[in-house]
mmCIF file of N, CA and C and ligand atoms in Angstrom:
data_model
loop_
_atom_site.group_PDB
_atom_site.id
_atom_site.type_symbol
_atom_site.label_atom_id
_atom_site.label_comp_id
_atom_site.label_asym_id
_atom_site.label_seq_id
_atom_site.Cartn_x
_atom_site.Cartn_y
_atom_site.Cartn_z
ATOM 1 N N MET A 1 74.514 99.279 112.971
ATOM 2 C CA MET A 1 74.245 99.988 111.715
ATOM 3 C C MET A 1 73.763 99.023 110.638
ATOM 4 N N PRO A 2 72.673 99.336 109.993
ATOM 5 C CA PRO A 2 72.176 98.457 108.921
ATOM 6 C C PRO A 2 72.923 98.650 107.601
ATOM 7 N N VAL A 3 73.778 99.637 107.503
ATOM 8 C CA VAL A 3 74.563 99.801 106.276
ATOM 9 C C VAL A 3 76.052 99.737 106.592
ATOM 10 N N PHE A 4 76.825 99.332 105.611
ATOM 11 C CA PHE A 4 78.278 99.337 105.797
ATOM 12 C C PHE A 4 78.954 99.660 104.476
ATOM 13 N N ASN A 5 80.202 100.023 104.565
ATOM 14 C CA ASN A 5 80.971 100.368 103.382
ATOM 15 C C ASN A 5 81.584 99.099 102.788
ATOM 16 N N ALA A 6 81.072 98.709 101.628
ATOM 17 C CA ALA A 6 81.544 97.479 100.980
ATOM 18 C C ALA A 6 83.038 97.538 100.686
ATOM 19 N N MET A 7 83.563 98.747 100.482
ATOM 20 C CA MET A 7 84.984 98.871 100.167
ATOM 21 C C MET A 7 85.864 98.394 101.307
ATOM 22 N N GLU A 8 85.362 98.501 102.531
ATOM 23 C CA GLU A 8 86.161 98.025 103.667
ATOM 24 C C GLU A 8 86.482 96.544 103.510
ATOM 25 N N THR A 9 85.456 95.768 103.191
ATOM 26 C CA THR A 9 85.645 94.327 103.011
ATOM 27 C C THR A 9 86.615 94.053 101.867
ATOM 28 N N ILE A 10 86.425 94.782 100.772
ATOM 29 C CA ILE A 10 87.252 94.554 99.597
ATOM 30 C C ILE A 10 88.707 94.935 99.857
ATOM 31 N N VAL A 11 88.916 96.086 100.477
ATOM 32 C CA VAL A 11 90.283 96.533 100.731
ATOM 33 C C VAL A 11 90.989 95.582 101.701
ATOM 34 N N VAL A 12 90.279 95.123 102.713
ATOM 35 C CA VAL A 12 90.886 94.197 103.675
ATOM 36 C C VAL A 12 91.263 92.892 102.972
ATOM 37 N N ASN A 13 90.374 92.374 102.132
ATOM 38 C CA ASN A 13 90.673 91.139 101.402
ATOM 39 C C ASN A 13 91.840 91.321 100.449
ATOM 40 N N MET A 14 91.856 92.454 99.758
ATOM 41 C CA MET A 14 92.912 92.664 98.781
ATOM 42 C C MET A 14 94.252 92.938 99.454
ATOM 43 N N PHE A 15 94.182 93.429 100.667
ATOM 44 C CA PHE A 15 95.432 93.647 101.396
ATOM 45 C C PHE A 15 96.148 92.316 101.620
ATOM 46 N N ASP A 16 95.387 91.278 101.901
ATOM 47 C CA ASP A 16 95.996 89.959 102.087
ATOM 48 C C ASP A 16 96.713 89.504 100.821
ATOM 49 N N GLU A 17 96.072 89.724 99.676
ATOM 50 C CA GLU A 17 96.687 89.397 98.389
ATOM 51 C C GLU A 17 97.955 90.220 98.177
ATOM 52 N N PHE A 18 97.810 91.506 98.435
ATOM 53 C CA PHE A 18 98.900 92.452 98.266
ATOM 54 C C PHE A 18 100.129 92.029 99.078
ATOM 55 N N GLN A 19 99.852 91.613 100.309
ATOM 56 C CA GLN A 19 100.919 91.241 101.231
ATOM 57 C C GLN A 19 101.693 90.013 100.752
ATOM 58 N N LYS A 20 101.023 89.144 99.992
ATOM 59 C CA LYS A 20 101.693 87.948 99.477
ATOM 60 C C LYS A 20 102.649 88.306 98.352
ATOM 61 N N LYS A 21 102.337 89.383 97.623
ATOM 62 C CA LYS A 21 103.125 89.730 96.445
ATOM 63 C C LYS A 21 104.240 90.718 96.737
ATOM 64 N N TYR A 22 103.990 91.603 97.673
ATOM 65 C CA TYR A 22 104.973 92.641 97.948
ATOM 66 C C TYR A 22 105.457 92.555 99.385
ATOM 67 N N GLU A 23 106.756 92.692 99.529
ATOM 68 C CA GLU A 23 107.286 92.647 100.880
ATOM 69 C C GLU A 23 107.135 94.022 101.521
ATOM 70 N N LEU A 24 106.447 94.062 102.639
ATOM 71 C CA LEU A 24 106.251 95.334 103.314
ATOM 72 C C LEU A 24 107.421 95.613 104.228
ATOM 73 N N LYS A 25 107.711 96.879 104.385
ATOM 74 C CA LYS A 25 108.812 97.265 105.249
ATOM 75 C C LYS A 25 108.501 96.834 106.674
ATOM 76 N N CYS A 26 107.266 96.984 107.064
ATOM 77 C CA CYS A 26 106.844 96.560 108.386
ATOM 78 C C CYS A 26 105.427 96.003 108.238
ATOM 79 N N ASP A 27 105.199 94.843 108.801
ATOM 80 C CA ASP A 27 103.866 94.262 108.618
ATOM 81 C C ASP A 27 103.095 94.136 109.937
ATOM 82 N N CYS A 28 103.404 95.030 110.880
ATOM 83 C CA CYS A 28 102.669 95.004 112.141
ATOM 84 C C CYS A 28 101.247 95.541 111.923
ATOM 85 N N ASN A 29 100.385 95.313 112.889
ATOM 86 C CA ASN A 29 98.989 95.729 112.752
ATOM 87 C C ASN A 29 98.823 97.230 112.655
ATOM 88 N N LYS A 30 99.709 97.952 113.309
ATOM 89 C CA LYS A 30 99.606 99.411 113.292
ATOM 90 C C LYS A 30 99.829 99.946 111.873
ATOM 91 N N CYS A 31 100.879 99.453 111.228
ATOM 92 C CA CYS A 31 101.163 99.885 109.863
ATOM 93 C C CYS A 31 100.073 99.391 108.921
ATOM 94 N N LYS A 32 99.590 98.191 109.163
ATOM 95 C CA LYS A 32 98.515 97.654 108.329
ATOM 96 C C LYS A 32 97.275 98.547 108.435
ATOM 97 N N ASP A 33 96.902 98.918 109.658
ATOM 98 C CA ASP A 33 95.742 99.792 109.841
ATOM 99 C C ASP A 33 95.953 101.133 109.151
ATOM 100 N N ASP A 34 97.177 101.665 109.241
ATOM 101 C CA ASP A 34 97.477 102.937 108.579
ATOM 102 C C ASP A 34 97.275 102.823 107.076
ATOM 103 N N MET A 35 97.756 101.724 106.519
ATOM 104 C CA MET A 35 97.616 101.528 105.075
ATOM 105 C C MET A 35 96.149 101.406 104.687
ATOM 106 N N LEU A 36 95.407 100.610 105.437
ATOM 107 C CA LEU A 36 93.990 100.436 105.126
ATOM 108 C C LEU A 36 93.256 101.773 105.200
ATOM 109 N N ALA A 37 93.580 102.576 106.207
ATOM 110 C CA ALA A 37 92.912 103.869 106.364
ATOM 111 C C ALA A 37 93.242 104.788 105.189
ATOM 112 N N LEU A 38 94.510 104.792 104.772
ATOM 113 C CA LEU A 38 94.913 105.639 103.642
ATOM 114 C C LEU A 38 94.150 105.241 102.382
ATOM 115 N N VAL A 39 94.065 103.954 102.140
ATOM 116 C CA VAL A 39 93.383 103.481 100.935
ATOM 117 C C VAL A 39 91.895 103.812 101.007
ATOM 118 N N LEU A 40 91.291 103.552 102.162
ATOM 119 C CA LEU A 40 89.852 103.787 102.281
ATOM 120 C C LEU A 40 89.500 105.271 102.180
ATOM 121 N N ASN A 41 90.436 106.130 102.532
ATOM 122 C CA ASN A 41 90.190 107.568 102.380
ATOM 123 C C ASN A 41 90.240 107.998 100.917
ATOM 124 N N LYS A 42 90.982 107.274 100.108
ATOM 125 C CA LYS A 42 91.143 107.683 98.714
ATOM 126 C C LYS A 42 90.134 107.035 97.786
ATOM 127 N N ILE A 43 89.736 105.821 98.100
ATOM 128 C CA ILE A 43 88.771 105.097 97.260
ATOM 129 C C ILE A 43 87.359 105.529 97.678
ATOM 130 N N PRO A 44 86.508 105.857 96.726
ATOM 131 C CA PRO A 44 85.144 106.266 97.106
ATOM 132 C C PRO A 44 84.415 105.155 97.857
ATOM 133 N N SER A 45 83.701 105.529 98.906
ATOM 134 C CA SER A 45 82.946 104.544 99.677
ATOM 135 C C SER A 45 81.789 104.012 98.853
ATOM 136 N N ARG A 46 81.429 102.778 99.106
ATOM 137 C CA ARG A 46 80.269 102.172 98.455
ATOM 138 C C ARG A 46 79.414 101.563 99.553
ATOM 139 N N TYR A 47 78.450 102.354 100.011
ATOM 140 C CA TYR A 47 77.627 101.861 101.103
ATOM 141 C C TYR A 47 76.527 100.946 100.588
ATOM 142 N N THR A 48 76.263 99.928 101.372
ATOM 143 C CA THR A 48 75.204 99.001 101.021
ATOM 144 C C THR A 48 74.530 98.549 102.308
ATOM 145 N N SER A 49 73.310 98.046 102.183
ATOM 146 C CA SER A 49 72.642 97.534 103.374
ATOM 147 C C SER A 49 73.204 96.157 103.681
ATOM 148 N N SER A 50 73.200 95.787 104.942
ATOM 149 C CA SER A 50 73.824 94.521 105.297
ATOM 150 C C SER A 50 73.084 93.338 104.675
ATOM 151 N N GLU A 51 71.807 93.514 104.335
ATOM 152 C CA GLU A 51 71.076 92.414 103.718
ATOM 153 C C GLU A 51 71.614 92.075 102.331
ATOM 154 N N LYS A 52 71.856 93.110 101.542
ATOM 155 C CA LYS A 52 72.359 92.875 100.187
ATOM 156 C C LYS A 52 73.880 92.785 100.173
ATOM 157 N N GLY A 53 74.475 93.006 101.310
ATOM 158 C CA GLY A 53 75.921 93.195 101.393
ATOM 159 C C GLY A 53 76.781 92.220 100.631
ATOM 160 N N THR A 54 76.633 90.920 100.900
ATOM 161 C CA THR A 54 77.554 89.936 100.340
ATOM 162 C C THR A 54 77.551 89.951 98.812
ATOM 163 N N LEU A 55 76.363 89.995 98.238
ATOM 164 C CA LEU A 55 76.269 90.014 96.777
ATOM 165 C C LEU A 55 76.862 91.279 96.199
ATOM 166 N N PHE A 56 76.586 92.378 96.858
ATOM 167 C CA PHE A 56 77.098 93.661 96.410
ATOM 168 C C PHE A 56 78.622 93.659 96.411
ATOM 169 N N VAL A 57 79.200 93.154 97.493
ATOM 170 C CA VAL A 57 80.658 93.088 97.590
ATOM 171 C C VAL A 57 81.221 92.195 96.494
ATOM 172 N N LYS A 58 80.600 91.031 96.286
ATOM 173 C CA LYS A 58 81.071 90.114 95.236
ATOM 174 C C LYS A 58 81.029 90.775 93.871
ATOM 175 N N GLY A 59 79.947 91.502 93.595
ATOM 176 C CA GLY A 59 79.806 92.182 92.317
ATOM 177 C C GLY A 59 80.902 93.203 92.102
ATOM 178 N N LEU A 60 81.251 93.938 93.141
ATOM 179 C CA LEU A 60 82.318 94.936 93.023
ATOM 180 C C LEU A 60 83.669 94.254 92.879
ATOM 181 N N TYR A 61 83.814 93.181 93.617
ATOM 182 C CA TYR A 61 85.114 92.532 93.732
ATOM 183 C C TYR A 61 85.599 91.966 92.411
ATOM 184 N N ILE A 62 84.670 91.557 91.530
ATOM 185 C CA ILE A 62 85.085 90.970 90.255
ATOM 186 C C ILE A 62 85.339 92.034 89.190
ATOM 187 N N ASN A 63 85.179 93.289 89.551
ATOM 188 C CA ASN A 63 85.436 94.371 88.610
ATOM 189 C C ASN A 63 86.946 94.623 88.492
ATOM 190 N N PRO A 64 87.529 94.335 87.326
ATOM 191 C CA PRO A 64 88.992 94.451 87.197
ATOM 192 C C PRO A 64 89.498 95.874 87.387
ATOM 193 N N GLN A 65 88.689 96.844 86.972
ATOM 194 C CA GLN A 65 89.087 98.239 87.143
ATOM 195 C C GLN A 65 89.224 98.573 88.621
ATOM 196 N N LEU A 66 88.226 98.143 89.375
ATOM 197 C CA LEU A 66 88.239 98.413 90.811
ATOM 198 C C LEU A 66 89.419 97.697 91.473
ATOM 199 N N GLN A 67 89.674 96.460 91.049
ATOM 200 C CA GLN A 67 90.796 95.719 91.618
ATOM 201 C C GLN A 67 92.110 96.430 91.381
ATOM 202 N N SER A 68 92.297 96.942 90.152
ATOM 203 C CA SER A 68 93.577 97.582 89.888
ATOM 204 C C SER A 68 93.662 98.930 90.608
ATOM 205 N N ASP A 69 92.531 99.616 90.773
ATOM 206 C CA ASP A 69 92.533 100.859 91.551
ATOM 207 C C ASP A 69 92.957 100.589 92.996
ATOM 208 N N VAL A 70 92.369 99.565 93.583
ATOM 209 C CA VAL A 70 92.680 99.259 94.978
ATOM 210 C C VAL A 70 94.139 98.842 95.108
ATOM 211 N N MET A 71 94.625 98.020 94.165
ATOM 212 C CA MET A 71 96.019 97.582 94.212
ATOM 213 C C MET A 71 96.972 98.774 94.116
ATOM 214 N N ARG A 72 96.629 99.700 93.220
ATOM 215 C CA ARG A 72 97.489 100.869 93.046
ATOM 216 C C ARG A 72 97.518 101.704 94.332
ATOM 217 N N GLU A 73 96.354 101.890 94.939
ATOM 218 C CA GLU A 73 96.289 102.669 96.173
ATOM 219 C C GLU A 73 97.021 101.951 97.310
ATOM 220 N N LEU A 74 96.937 100.630 97.333
ATOM 221 C CA LEU A 74 97.646 99.870 98.366
ATOM 222 C C LEU A 74 99.151 100.068 98.233
ATOM 223 N N MET A 75 99.618 100.073 96.992
ATOM 224 C CA MET A 75 101.036 100.241 96.739
ATOM 225 C C MET A 75 101.492 101.622 97.202
ATOM 226 N N GLU A 76 100.699 102.631 96.876
ATOM 227 C CA GLU A 76 101.011 103.994 97.287
ATOM 228 C C GLU A 76 101.013 104.103 98.807
ATOM 229 N N ALA A 77 99.989 103.521 99.428
ATOM 230 C CA ALA A 77 99.870 103.576 100.882
ATOM 231 C C ALA A 77 101.057 102.877 101.545
ATOM 232 N N ALA A 78 101.500 101.770 100.961
ATOM 233 C CA ALA A 78 102.639 101.043 101.525
ATOM 234 C C ALA A 78 103.879 101.923 101.509
ATOM 235 N N ASN A 79 104.062 102.690 100.410
ATOM 236 C CA ASN A 79 105.215 103.595 100.335
ATOM 237 C C ASN A 79 105.112 104.718 101.353
ATOM 238 N N ILE A 80 103.919 105.285 101.491
ATOM 239 C CA ILE A 80 103.735 106.384 102.435
ATOM 240 C C ILE A 80 104.013 105.911 103.864
ATOM 241 N N VAL A 81 103.443 104.773 104.218
ATOM 242 C CA VAL A 81 103.628 104.255 105.570
ATOM 243 C C VAL A 81 105.095 103.893 105.827
ATOM 244 N N ALA A 82 105.764 103.337 104.804
ATOM 245 C CA ALA A 82 107.168 102.986 104.962
ATOM 246 C C ALA A 82 108.019 104.235 105.202
ATOM 247 N N ASP A 83 107.653 105.344 104.560
ATOM 248 C CA ASP A 83 108.416 106.585 104.708
ATOM 249 C C ASP A 83 108.094 107.312 106.004
ATOM 250 N N HIS A 84 106.912 107.088 106.536
ATOM 251 C CA HIS A 84 106.497 107.804 107.744
ATOM 252 C C HIS A 84 106.181 106.845 108.873
ATOM 253 N N GLN A 85 107.047 105.910 109.056
ATOM 254 C CA GLN A 85 106.802 104.961 110.124
ATOM 255 C C GLN A 85 106.838 105.686 111.462
ATOM 256 N N HIS A 86 105.810 105.491 112.253
ATOM 257 C CA HIS A 86 105.687 106.276 113.472
ATOM 258 C C HIS A 86 105.874 105.424 114.728
ATOM 259 N N HIS A 87 106.645 104.374 114.589
ATOM 260 C CA HIS A 87 106.984 103.611 115.786
ATOM 261 C C HIS A 87 108.398 103.112 115.627
ATOM 262 N N GLU A 88 109.010 102.721 116.743
ATOM 263 C CA GLU A 88 110.434 102.423 116.726
ATOM 264 C C GLU A 88 110.779 101.148 115.952
ATOM 265 N N VAL A 89 110.516 100.020 116.501
ATOM 266 C CA VAL A 89 110.988 98.784 115.874
ATOM 267 C C VAL A 89 110.171 98.389 114.650
HETATM 268 ZN ZN1 ZN B 101 104.775 98.764 111.828
#
């Protein structure tokens, strides 16, 4: 695909930051994927062509409003996943 959703890159990067600040109930890949999916469903997609991709992502990433939106959604997603954990250990 010549286009991709810039928000995917941003949400994945911000998840790493998020994880350093907040202790997650479970930090396995399954719960992480669930959280990322929840956030990406709520945040509007920002598609860009792969050629302009890196600059476009950087431009979005320095937007403080967008950063706080993503952080807020990550926090919400972490609570939802913690309450609906769908695996045993
Ligand atoms: Zn888990």
